[in-house]
Amino acid sequence: MITVEHLRHDYEGKGNYAVDDISFQVPPGHIFGFLGPSGAGKSTVQNILTGLLPLQEGEATLAGQTVRRLRPVFFNRIGYSFEHPNLFGKLTALENLRFYAGLFAVPTLDPFQLLERVGLGGSAHKRVAQYSKGMKQRLLFVRSIMHRPDILFLDEPESGLDPSTALVIKQMIREERDRGAAVLLTTHNMYAADELCDQVAFMDHGRILAAGSPRQLKLQYGESLVRVEYRPAAPTSAATATAGAAGLERASLDLARPEDQASLNRLMQSARIETIHSSEASLEAIFIKLTGRSLSQ
Amino acid sequence: MKAFSSLIRQEALIMARNHLFMVLAIVLAASAGSIHLVRWYDASRTAPERPAMLQAGGHRLAVEYLPASVAEPPLAERMAVALMVCEVLILGFLFGSVGLFQEKEEGSLRAYRLSPGGQARWIGAKLTLWTGLSVAYAFALLGTAALRLDGASLAGIALVTALGGCLMTALGLAISACFQNLSQWFIPGVGVLLVNMLPLAFQGATNPPVWLWLIPGWPALQAYGQLLSGAGQAAGGGVALSWLVVWLLAANCLMLPTLAWVVRRRIFKEARS
């Protein structure tokens, strides 16, 4: 369990808070996603929770243990994968994993099998300095889970990965969740967050703007729109001009408005509808709505 | 123990891939047959037999005894052993620092901080590896001449090298921990090395200045001189070998807690990452 209460952090001590009064919980067997653009304060939170930065204000605990005094032995229960690779470039992937496995006082998974699982079996004996960014990312990820941690910090785990490898990594993250690990996922990839996370929090300028399950947020902040494509009642030159390539007309109908509800009813009774889709808000759209800027900014 | 041996293995592997052992092999090859120790002795005293035997055997370590009345030998001859001694002692200072900066640059040090390894093992592994390498390197430099030294002298050389190597490695790590990268470290680091070389200028001097005792290389240099030319013999009324060892031991006792404090503040508990 990760518990954070009223966390604040000021790098310069001048009242410019990089993290400003944030609170959240990640129970075991849950994936919590931090969504926000660069500089939002996501990494600062992660660094405080792992003890890389001192806890200035508020309280944060990992499995009931305050992060103010994390003893080395406690790191047997923590796994992390940061966005920037921190591996021994002069060592091979296998040597890197064997070295870290040697540091843990708990049983670890077979390094070679882990490398094979993420498609690095063939490069296991290659020095990490020769790895591409995506290969390093995969190696970092398997290093983070090799000791089966109770708490897992993942910072942009999909960064630099091709779609098929990203699928494997996502599956492995779900397996960690299902095993009972509390996972804190930091990303600005809304699709990854949407697919993986049980809960997400939007973060900007050090504050959590909104938090909840992706579905709950979409329902809360999205519009109940229905997008309809339909055949025109009578083909006229004007209708053809506004129709799509297939000669269909399109409409976005807000189900909260009575007149749009009536229009939808009429269209359905006329049997002219070709396609109909509910229009949920994406996490990206919600973030833009909340902040006025994009996640990638 | 598993974590400790894992750390030593990793450090040794990285240094091997940094071509450290190739560099040492070149130094060893270049120094073959060139180690020549010159000492003065009081004409009223008998020169020990063992060094003479070494000389007669034509081994790489030649010890030449000159009566006190003989004029000072050429500087290059006097410095041969001194240089050897300094290379041995600064092994950990130099390469330990390089390794530390490499870990900082790669971020692997940051990764280690989030492992159960801990600070004590990190320091201990580095000191153990570099001290061990210093001792091995010292005997490699002595070569076959080491076979002709008695057990006490061999043990003395191992002890002095271990204490001196540990001290210099700890000093090197403590200094390196205060800098972000090799470029920032270069001038201060080389400055410390230059100061540590100052004793070379006073090797064999009858009245060396007292401030030399503040420099780690000085007692080690004195001890080596005595061990190689006759165990425990203090040349020219010099300090007894046992006191030199005590000096090195005491310096280590001061340096190691200092290193632990600096590493904790500058590496393991840094305020910003």
Coordinates of C-alpha atoms in Angstrom, one line a residue:
Chain A
M1 CA 0.0 0.0 0.0
I2 CA 1.3 3.5 -0.9
T3 CA -0.2 6.3 1.1
V4 CA 0.5 9.9 0.5
E5 CA -1.1 12.7 2.6
H6 CA -0.8 16.4 2.0
L7 CA 2.6 16.1 0.4
R8 CA 4.5 19.3 -0.5
H9 CA 7.9 19.8 -1.8
D10 CA 9.8 23.1 -2.4
Y11 CA 13.2 22.7 -4.1
E12 CA 14.5 26.2 -3.5
G13 CA 12.7 27.0 -0.2
K14 CA 11.2 30.1 -1.7
G15 CA 7.6 29.0 -1.6
N16 CA 7.5 27.7 -5.2
Y17 CA 6.1 24.3 -4.6
A18 CA 7.0 21.6 -7.2
V19 CA 4.4 19.4 -5.4
D20 CA 1.6 21.2 -3.6
D21 CA -0.6 19.4 -1.1
I22 CA -1.3 16.1 -2.9
S23 CA -2.9 13.0 -1.3
F24 CA -3.6 9.6 -2.8
Q25 CA -3.5 5.9 -2.0
V26 CA -2.5 2.9 -4.0
P27 CA -3.8 -0.3 -2.4
P28 CA -2.2 -3.7 -3.1
G29 CA -3.2 -5.2 -6.5
H30 CA -3.9 -1.7 -8.0
I31 CA -2.3 0.3 -10.7
F32 CA -2.4 4.1 -10.0
G33 CA -1.5 6.3 -12.9
F34 CA 0.0 9.8 -12.6
L35 CA -0.9 11.7 -15.8
G36 CA 0.6 15.0 -16.5
P37 CA 3.0 17.0 -18.8
S38 CA 6.7 17.3 -18.2
G39 CA 7.4 19.4 -15.1
A40 CA 4.0 18.7 -13.5
G41 CA 5.7 17.2 -10.4
K42 CA 5.1 13.5 -11.1
S43 CA 8.8 12.5 -10.9
T44 CA 9.2 14.7 -7.8
V45 CA 6.5 12.6 -6.1
Q46 CA 8.2 9.4 -7.2
N47 CA 11.6 10.6 -6.0
I48 CA 10.2 11.5 -2.6
L49 CA 8.5 8.1 -2.3
T50 CA 11.7 6.2 -3.1
G51 CA 13.7 8.3 -0.7
L52 CA 15.8 10.0 -3.4
L53 CA 14.4 13.4 -2.2
P54 CA 13.8 14.2 1.4
L55 CA 10.2 14.4 2.6
Q56 CA 9.7 18.1 3.6
E57 CA 6.0 18.4 4.4
G58 CA 3.1 15.9 4.7
E59 CA 3.4 12.2 5.1
A60 CA 4.1 9.3 2.8
T61 CA 4.2 5.6 3.7
L62 CA 5.1 2.5 1.8
A63 CA 3.6 -0.7 3.3
G64 CA 3.1 1.3 6.6
Q65 CA 6.7 2.4 6.7
T66 CA 7.4 6.1 6.5
V67 CA 9.6 7.2 3.7
R68 CA 11.5 9.5 6.0
R69 CA 13.5 6.6 7.3
L70 CA 13.7 3.9 4.6
R71 CA 16.3 1.3 5.6
P72 CA 18.3 -0.4 2.9
V73 CA 16.6 -3.8 3.7
F74 CA 13.2 -2.3 2.9
F75 CA 14.3 -1.9 -0.7
N76 CA 13.8 -5.7 -1.0
R77 CA 10.1 -4.9 -1.3
I78 CA 10.4 -2.0 -3.8
G79 CA 10.9 -2.1 -7.5
Y80 CA 11.4 0.9 -9.8
S81 CA 12.0 1.7 -13.4
F82 CA 12.9 5.2 -14.2
E83 CA 12.6 6.9 -17.6
H84 CA 16.3 7.6 -17.8
P85 CA 18.3 4.4 -18.0
N86 CA 20.6 3.9 -15.0
L87 CA 22.4 0.7 -15.9
F88 CA 26.1 -0.3 -16.0
G89 CA 27.0 0.4 -19.7
K90 CA 30.2 -1.6 -19.5
L91 CA 28.4 -4.7 -18.3
T92 CA 26.1 -7.0 -20.4
A93 CA 22.4 -7.2 -19.7
L94 CA 22.8 -10.5 -18.0
E95 CA 25.7 -9.2 -15.8
N96 CA 23.5 -6.2 -14.9
L97 CA 20.7 -8.4 -13.8
R98 CA 22.9 -10.8 -11.9
F99 CA 24.6 -7.9 -10.1
Y100 CA 21.2 -6.5 -8.9
A101 CA 20.0 -10.0 -8.1
G102 CA 23.0 -10.4 -5.9
L103 CA 22.0 -7.3 -3.8
F104 CA 18.6 -8.7 -2.8
A105 CA 18.0 -10.8 0.2
V106 CA 14.8 -12.3 -1.3
P107 CA 14.5 -14.9 -4.1
T108 CA 14.8 -13.4 -7.6
L109 CA 13.5 -14.6 -10.9
D110 CA 15.8 -16.2 -13.5
P111 CA 17.5 -13.2 -15.3
F112 CA 17.8 -15.0 -18.6
Q113 CA 14.1 -16.0 -18.6
L114 CA 13.1 -12.4 -17.9
L115 CA 15.3 -11.2 -20.8
E116 CA 13.8 -13.7 -23.1
R117 CA 10.3 -12.7 -22.1
V118 CA 10.9 -9.1 -23.2
G119 CA 12.8 -10.1 -26.4
L120 CA 16.3 -9.5 -25.1
G121 CA 17.4 -13.1 -24.9
G122 CA 19.5 -12.8 -28.0
S123 CA 21.2 -9.7 -26.7
A124 CA 21.8 -11.0 -23.1
H125 CA 25.5 -11.1 -23.6
K126 CA 25.8 -7.7 -25.3
R127 CA 27.1 -4.7 -23.4
V128 CA 24.3 -2.4 -22.4
A129 CA 26.2 0.7 -23.8
Q130 CA 25.4 -0.8 -27.2
Y131 CA 21.7 -1.1 -26.5
S132 CA 19.0 1.1 -28.1
K133 CA 16.8 3.2 -25.9
G134 CA 13.9 0.7 -26.2
M135 CA 16.2 -2.2 -25.2
K136 CA 17.5 -0.3 -22.2
Q137 CA 13.9 0.4 -21.2
R138 CA 13.0 -3.3 -21.4
L139 CA 16.1 -4.2 -19.3
L140 CA 15.1 -1.5 -16.7
F141 CA 11.6 -2.9 -16.5
V142 CA 12.7 -6.5 -15.9
R143 CA 15.2 -5.4 -13.4
S144 CA 12.4 -3.6 -11.5
I145 CA 10.3 -6.8 -11.2
M146 CA 13.0 -9.5 -10.8
H147 CA 12.7 -9.6 -7.0
R148 CA 8.9 -9.6 -7.1
P149 CA 8.4 -6.3 -5.2
D150 CA 5.3 -5.4 -3.2
I151 CA 5.5 -1.8 -4.5
L152 CA 6.4 -1.0 -8.0
F153 CA 7.3 2.5 -9.3
L154 CA 7.3 2.8 -13.1
D155 CA 8.2 6.0 -14.9
E156 CA 7.3 6.0 -18.6
P157 CA 7.8 2.2 -18.9
E158 CA 6.7 2.3 -22.6
S159 CA 9.0 5.1 -23.6
G160 CA 10.9 4.1 -26.8
L161 CA 9.1 0.8 -27.2
D162 CA 7.6 -0.6 -30.4
P163 CA 3.9 -1.5 -30.2
S164 CA 4.4 -5.3 -29.9
T165 CA 7.0 -5.0 -27.1
A166 CA 4.8 -2.4 -25.4
L167 CA 2.0 -5.0 -25.4
V168 CA 4.3 -7.5 -23.6
I169 CA 5.4 -5.0 -21.0
K170 CA 1.7 -4.0 -20.4
Q171 CA 0.8 -7.6 -19.9
M172 CA 3.7 -8.0 -17.4
I173 CA 2.6 -4.9 -15.5
R174 CA -0.9 -6.4 -15.2
E175 CA 0.6 -9.7 -14.0
E176 CA 2.4 -7.7 -11.2
R177 CA -0.8 -6.0 -10.3
D178 CA -2.6 -9.4 -10.2
R179 CA 0.1 -10.8 -8.0
G180 CA -0.8 -8.1 -5.5
A181 CA 1.8 -5.4 -6.1
A182 CA 0.8 -1.8 -5.7
V183 CA 1.9 -0.1 -8.9
L184 CA 2.5 3.7 -9.3
L185 CA 2.7 4.4 -13.0
T186 CA 4.0 7.8 -14.1
T187 CA 3.3 8.7 -17.7
H188 CA 2.1 11.2 -20.2
N189 CA 0.8 8.5 -22.4
M190 CA -2.9 8.6 -21.9
Y191 CA -3.6 5.5 -23.9
A192 CA -1.3 3.4 -21.7
A193 CA -2.9 4.9 -18.6
D194 CA -6.4 4.2 -19.9
E195 CA -5.5 0.6 -20.7
L196 CA -3.6 -0.2 -17.5
C197 CA -4.7 1.9 -14.6
D198 CA -7.4 1.2 -12.1
Q199 CA -7.1 4.8 -10.9
V200 CA -5.6 7.9 -12.5
A201 CA -4.8 11.3 -11.2
F202 CA -4.2 14.4 -13.5
M203 CA -1.4 16.4 -12.2
D204 CA -0.3 19.9 -13.3
H205 CA 1.8 22.5 -11.6
G206 CA 2.3 20.3 -8.6
R207 CA -1.4 19.7 -7.9
I208 CA -3.8 16.9 -8.5
L209 CA -6.6 18.4 -10.6
A210 CA -8.8 15.3 -10.7
A211 CA -8.6 11.7 -9.7
G212 CA -10.6 8.6 -10.1
S213 CA -11.0 5.5 -12.4
P214 CA -10.6 6.3 -16.1
R215 CA -14.2 5.4 -16.7
Q216 CA -15.4 7.5 -13.8
L217 CA -13.5 10.5 -15.0
K218 CA -14.7 10.0 -18.6
L219 CA -18.3 9.9 -17.3
Q220 CA -17.7 12.9 -15.1
Y221 CA -15.9 15.2 -17.5
G222 CA -17.0 13.8 -20.9
E223 CA -20.1 14.9 -22.8
S224 CA -22.9 12.4 -23.5
L225 CA -22.6 12.7 -27.2
V226 CA -23.8 10.3 -29.9
R227 CA -22.2 10.6 -33.3
V228 CA -24.4 9.4 -36.1
E229 CA -23.8 8.9 -39.8
Y230 CA -27.0 8.7 -41.9
R231 CA -28.3 8.7 -45.4
P232 CA -29.9 12.0 -46.4
A233 CA -33.7 12.0 -46.6
A234 CA -33.7 13.0 -50.3
P235 CA -30.5 13.3 -52.2
T236 CA -30.1 17.0 -53.0
S237 CA -27.1 18.9 -54.3
A238 CA -26.8 20.7 -51.0
A239 CA -26.9 17.5 -48.9
T240 CA -24.3 15.9 -51.1
A241 CA -22.1 18.9 -50.6
T242 CA -22.1 18.5 -46.8
A243 CA -21.9 14.7 -46.8
G244 CA -18.8 12.5 -46.4
A245 CA -17.2 10.5 -49.1
A246 CA -19.8 7.8 -48.9
G247 CA -22.6 10.4 -49.4
L248 CA -23.5 10.2 -45.7
E249 CA -24.4 13.1 -43.4
R250 CA -23.0 13.3 -39.9
A251 CA -24.4 14.7 -36.7
S252 CA -23.2 14.9 -33.1
L253 CA -26.2 14.8 -30.7
D254 CA -26.0 15.7 -27.1
L255 CA -28.3 13.4 -25.2
A256 CA -28.7 15.9 -22.4
R257 CA -30.6 18.2 -24.8
P258 CA -34.3 17.4 -25.5
E259 CA -34.1 18.7 -29.1
D260 CA -31.1 16.4 -29.8
Q261 CA -32.9 13.5 -28.2
A262 CA -35.9 14.1 -30.5
S263 CA -33.6 14.3 -33.5
L264 CA -32.0 11.0 -32.6
N265 CA -35.4 9.4 -32.2
R266 CA -36.5 10.7 -35.6
L267 CA -33.4 9.3 -37.3
M268 CA -33.8 5.9 -35.7
Q269 CA -37.4 5.7 -36.8
S270 CA -36.5 6.7 -40.3
A271 CA -34.1 3.8 -40.5
R272 CA -31.5 5.9 -42.4
I273 CA -28.8 5.5 -39.8
E274 CA -25.6 3.8 -41.2
T275 CA -23.3 4.1 -38.1
I276 CA -23.9 5.2 -34.5
H277 CA -21.2 5.7 -31.8
S278 CA -21.3 7.0 -28.3
S279 CA -18.7 9.6 -27.9
E280 CA -16.7 9.3 -24.6
A281 CA -14.2 11.9 -23.7
S282 CA -10.6 10.7 -23.8
L283 CA -8.2 11.2 -20.9
E284 CA -6.3 13.7 -23.1
A285 CA -9.5 15.6 -23.8
I286 CA -10.3 15.7 -20.1
F287 CA -6.8 17.0 -19.3
I288 CA -7.2 19.7 -21.9
K289 CA -10.6 20.6 -20.5
L290 CA -9.1 20.9 -17.0
T291 CA -5.9 22.7 -17.8
G292 CA -6.3 24.2 -21.2
R293 CA -3.1 22.5 -22.4
S294 CA -2.1 19.1 -23.8
L295 CA -0.4 16.3 -21.9
S296 CA 2.5 16.4 -24.3
Q297 CA 3.2 20.1 -23.8
Chain B
M1 CA 27.9 -11.6 2.1
K2 CA 26.2 -12.3 -1.2
A3 CA 25.6 -8.6 -1.8
F4 CA 29.2 -7.7 -0.9
S5 CA 30.7 -10.3 -3.2
S6 CA 28.3 -9.2 -6.0
L7 CA 29.5 -5.6 -5.5
I8 CA 33.2 -6.5 -5.7
R9 CA 32.6 -8.7 -8.8
Q10 CA 30.8 -5.9 -10.5
E11 CA 33.5 -3.3 -9.6
A12 CA 36.2 -5.6 -10.8
L13 CA 34.4 -6.4 -14.1
I14 CA 33.9 -2.7 -14.9
M15 CA 37.5 -1.9 -14.1
A16 CA 38.6 -4.9 -16.3
R17 CA 36.4 -3.4 -19.1
N18 CA 38.0 0.0 -18.5
H19 CA 41.3 -1.7 -19.5
L20 CA 42.7 -1.2 -16.0
F21 CA 44.6 -4.5 -16.0
M22 CA 46.1 -3.8 -19.4
V23 CA 47.4 -0.5 -18.1
L24 CA 48.9 -2.2 -15.1
A25 CA 50.5 -4.9 -17.3
I26 CA 52.2 -2.2 -19.4
V27 CA 53.5 -0.5 -16.2
L28 CA 54.8 -3.8 -14.9
A29 CA 56.5 -4.6 -18.2
A30 CA 58.0 -1.2 -18.4
S31 CA 59.3 -1.3 -14.8
A32 CA 61.0 -4.8 -15.2
G33 CA 64.5 -4.7 -14.0
S34 CA 64.5 -1.0 -13.2
I35 CA 63.7 -1.1 -9.5
H36 CA 66.8 0.1 -7.7
L37 CA 66.9 1.0 -4.1
V38 CA 69.8 3.1 -2.8
R39 CA 70.3 3.6 0.9
W40 CA 73.0 5.0 3.1
Y41 CA 74.3 3.2 6.1
D42 CA 76.3 4.2 9.1
A43 CA 79.9 2.9 8.5
S44 CA 80.0 1.8 12.2
R45 CA 77.1 -0.6 11.6
T46 CA 77.1 -3.8 9.5
A47 CA 75.1 -3.9 6.4
P48 CA 72.4 -6.6 6.6
E49 CA 73.1 -9.8 4.6
R50 CA 69.8 -10.3 3.0
P51 CA 69.7 -7.2 0.7
A52 CA 73.2 -8.2 -0.4
M53 CA 71.9 -11.6 -1.3
L54 CA 69.2 -10.0 -3.4
Q55 CA 71.7 -8.0 -5.2
A56 CA 74.0 -11.0 -5.9
G57 CA 71.1 -13.0 -7.2
G58 CA 70.6 -10.5 -10.0
H59 CA 66.9 -10.2 -9.2
R60 CA 64.8 -7.3 -10.2
L61 CA 65.1 -5.6 -6.8
A62 CA 68.6 -4.3 -6.4
V63 CA 69.5 -2.8 -3.1
E64 CA 72.7 -0.8 -3.1
Y65 CA 74.3 0.3 0.2
L66 CA 76.4 3.4 0.3
P67 CA 78.5 4.6 3.2
A68 CA 77.3 7.8 4.8
S69 CA 80.3 9.6 3.5
V70 CA 79.4 9.0 -0.2
A71 CA 77.8 11.9 -2.0
E72 CA 74.1 11.9 -2.6
P73 CA 73.2 9.6 -5.6
P74 CA 71.5 10.8 -8.7
L75 CA 67.9 11.9 -8.2
A76 CA 66.6 9.4 -10.7
E77 CA 68.1 6.5 -8.8
R78 CA 66.7 7.7 -5.5
M79 CA 63.3 8.1 -6.9
A80 CA 62.9 4.7 -8.5
V81 CA 61.4 2.9 -5.6
A82 CA 59.6 6.0 -4.5
L83 CA 57.8 6.1 -7.8
M84 CA 56.9 2.4 -7.5
V85 CA 55.5 3.0 -4.1
C86 CA 53.4 5.9 -5.2
E87 CA 52.0 4.1 -8.2
V88 CA 50.9 1.3 -5.9
L89 CA 49.3 3.6 -3.4
I90 CA 47.4 5.8 -5.8
L91 CA 45.8 2.9 -7.7
G92 CA 42.6 3.1 -5.7
F93 CA 42.7 6.9 -5.5
L94 CA 42.7 7.3 -9.3
F95 CA 40.7 4.3 -10.5
G96 CA 38.3 4.3 -7.6
S97 CA 37.5 7.9 -8.5
V98 CA 37.1 7.2 -12.1
G99 CA 34.7 4.3 -11.3
L100 CA 32.7 6.6 -9.0
F101 CA 32.3 9.2 -11.8
Q102 CA 31.3 6.5 -14.2
E103 CA 28.6 5.3 -11.8
K104 CA 27.4 8.9 -11.4
E105 CA 27.3 9.6 -15.1
E106 CA 25.5 6.3 -16.0
G107 CA 23.0 6.8 -13.1
S108 CA 23.9 3.3 -11.8
L109 CA 24.8 4.9 -8.5
R110 CA 21.3 6.3 -8.2
A111 CA 20.0 2.8 -9.0
Y112 CA 22.1 1.3 -6.3
R113 CA 20.7 3.8 -3.8
L114 CA 17.3 2.2 -4.4
S115 CA 18.6 -1.3 -3.7
P116 CA 19.1 -3.1 -0.4
G117 CA 22.8 -2.9 -0.9
G118 CA 23.3 0.1 1.4
Q119 CA 26.2 2.5 1.9
A120 CA 28.4 0.4 4.2
R121 CA 28.6 -2.4 1.6
W122 CA 29.2 0.1 -1.2
I123 CA 32.2 1.6 0.6
G124 CA 33.4 -1.7 1.9
A125 CA 33.4 -3.4 -1.5
K126 CA 35.4 -0.5 -3.1
L127 CA 38.0 -0.4 -0.3
T128 CA 38.4 -4.2 -0.3
L129 CA 38.8 -4.4 -4.0
W130 CA 41.3 -1.6 -4.4
T131 CA 43.2 -2.5 -1.3
G132 CA 43.5 -6.1 -2.5
L133 CA 44.5 -4.9 -6.0
S134 CA 47.1 -2.6 -4.5
V135 CA 48.7 -5.5 -2.5
A136 CA 48.7 -7.7 -5.6
Y137 CA 50.2 -5.0 -7.7
A138 CA 52.9 -4.3 -5.2
F139 CA 54.0 -7.9 -5.2
A140 CA 53.8 -8.0 -9.0
L141 CA 56.1 -5.0 -9.1
L142 CA 58.5 -6.7 -6.8
G143 CA 58.4 -9.8 -9.0
T144 CA 60.7 -12.7 -8.2
A145 CA 62.6 -10.5 -5.7
A146 CA 59.7 -11.0 -3.4
L147 CA 60.6 -14.7 -3.2
R148 CA 63.9 -13.8 -1.6
L149 CA 62.4 -11.6 1.2
D150 CA 61.6 -13.3 4.5
G151 CA 58.1 -13.8 5.8
A152 CA 58.2 -10.8 8.1
S153 CA 59.2 -8.5 5.3
L154 CA 56.6 -9.9 3.0
A155 CA 54.0 -9.5 5.6
G156 CA 55.2 -6.0 6.3
I157 CA 55.0 -5.0 2.7
A158 CA 51.5 -6.5 2.4
L159 CA 50.4 -4.6 5.6
V160 CA 51.9 -1.3 4.6
T161 CA 50.5 -1.5 1.1
A162 CA 47.1 -2.5 2.5
L163 CA 47.0 0.4 5.0
G164 CA 48.4 2.9 2.5
G165 CA 46.2 1.7 -0.4
C166 CA 43.1 1.8 1.8
L167 CA 43.9 5.2 3.1
M168 CA 44.5 6.7 -0.4
T169 CA 41.4 4.9 -1.8
A170 CA 39.3 6.3 1.0
L171 CA 40.8 9.8 0.4
G172 CA 40.1 9.5 -3.3
L173 CA 36.5 8.4 -2.8
A174 CA 35.9 11.2 -0.3
I175 CA 37.2 13.8 -2.6
S176 CA 35.4 12.4 -5.7
A177 CA 32.1 12.3 -3.8
C178 CA 32.2 16.1 -3.6
F179 CA 32.3 16.6 -7.4
Q180 CA 29.8 15.9 -10.0
N181 CA 32.1 14.7 -12.8
L182 CA 35.6 14.0 -13.8
S183 CA 36.1 17.5 -15.3
Q184 CA 35.2 19.2 -12.1
W185 CA 37.4 16.8 -10.1
F186 CA 40.4 17.0 -12.3
I187 CA 42.2 20.1 -11.0
P188 CA 41.6 19.5 -7.3
G189 CA 42.1 15.7 -7.7
V190 CA 45.4 16.1 -9.5
G191 CA 46.4 18.8 -7.0
V192 CA 46.0 16.3 -4.1
L193 CA 48.1 13.8 -6.1
L194 CA 50.9 16.3 -6.6
V195 CA 50.9 17.1 -2.9
N196 CA 51.1 13.4 -2.2
M197 CA 54.2 13.2 -4.5
L198 CA 56.0 15.9 -2.4
P199 CA 57.7 13.2 -0.2
L200 CA 59.6 12.1 -3.2
A201 CA 61.7 15.2 -3.1
F202 CA 62.7 14.3 0.4
Q203 CA 63.3 10.6 0.0
G204 CA 66.6 9.8 1.8
A205 CA 66.9 13.3 3.3
T206 CA 68.6 13.2 6.7
N207 CA 66.4 16.0 8.2
P208 CA 63.0 15.9 6.4
P209 CA 60.6 18.7 7.4
V210 CA 58.0 17.8 10.0
W211 CA 55.0 18.8 7.8
L212 CA 55.7 15.8 5.6
W213 CA 54.0 13.7 8.2
L214 CA 50.7 15.3 7.2
I215 CA 51.1 13.7 3.7
P216 CA 49.8 10.1 3.5
G217 CA 52.6 9.0 1.1
W218 CA 55.4 9.9 3.5
P219 CA 55.1 7.2 6.2
A220 CA 54.4 4.6 3.6
L221 CA 57.5 5.6 1.7
Q222 CA 59.5 5.4 4.9
A223 CA 58.1 2.0 5.7
Y224 CA 58.8 0.6 2.3
G225 CA 62.3 1.8 2.4
Q226 CA 62.9 0.0 5.7
L227 CA 61.2 -3.2 4.6
L228 CA 63.1 -3.5 1.4
S229 CA 66.4 -2.8 2.8
G230 CA 66.1 -4.8 6.0
A231 CA 62.9 -5.2 8.1
G232 CA 62.5 -2.7 10.8
Q233 CA 65.7 -0.9 10.2
A234 CA 65.2 2.9 10.5
A235 CA 67.7 4.6 8.2
G236 CA 69.5 7.6 9.5
G237 CA 67.7 7.5 12.9
G238 CA 64.3 7.5 11.2
V239 CA 61.1 6.5 12.8
A240 CA 60.7 2.8 13.7
L241 CA 58.6 0.7 11.3
S242 CA 56.1 -0.1 14.0
W243 CA 55.4 3.6 14.5
L244 CA 55.0 4.1 10.8
V245 CA 52.4 1.3 10.8
V246 CA 50.6 2.9 13.7
W247 CA 50.6 6.2 11.8
L248 CA 49.0 4.5 8.8
L249 CA 46.5 2.7 11.0
A250 CA 45.5 5.9 12.9
A251 CA 45.1 7.8 9.6
N252 CA 42.8 5.1 8.4
C253 CA 40.8 5.3 11.6
L254 CA 40.3 9.0 10.9
M255 CA 39.8 8.7 7.2
L256 CA 37.2 5.9 7.1
P257 CA 34.5 7.7 9.3
T258 CA 35.2 10.8 7.3
L259 CA 34.6 8.9 4.1
A260 CA 31.4 7.4 5.5
W261 CA 30.2 10.9 6.5
V262 CA 31.0 12.5 3.1
V263 CA 29.4 9.6 1.1
R264 CA 26.3 9.7 3.2
R265 CA 25.9 13.5 2.7
R266 CA 27.0 13.8 -0.9
I267 CA 25.9 10.5 -2.4
F268 CA 23.4 8.6 -0.4
K269 CA 21.4 11.5 1.1
E270 CA 21.9 14.2 -1.5
A271 CA 19.2 16.8 -1.3
R272 CA 18.5 16.9 -4.9
S273 CA 18.8 14.2 -7.5

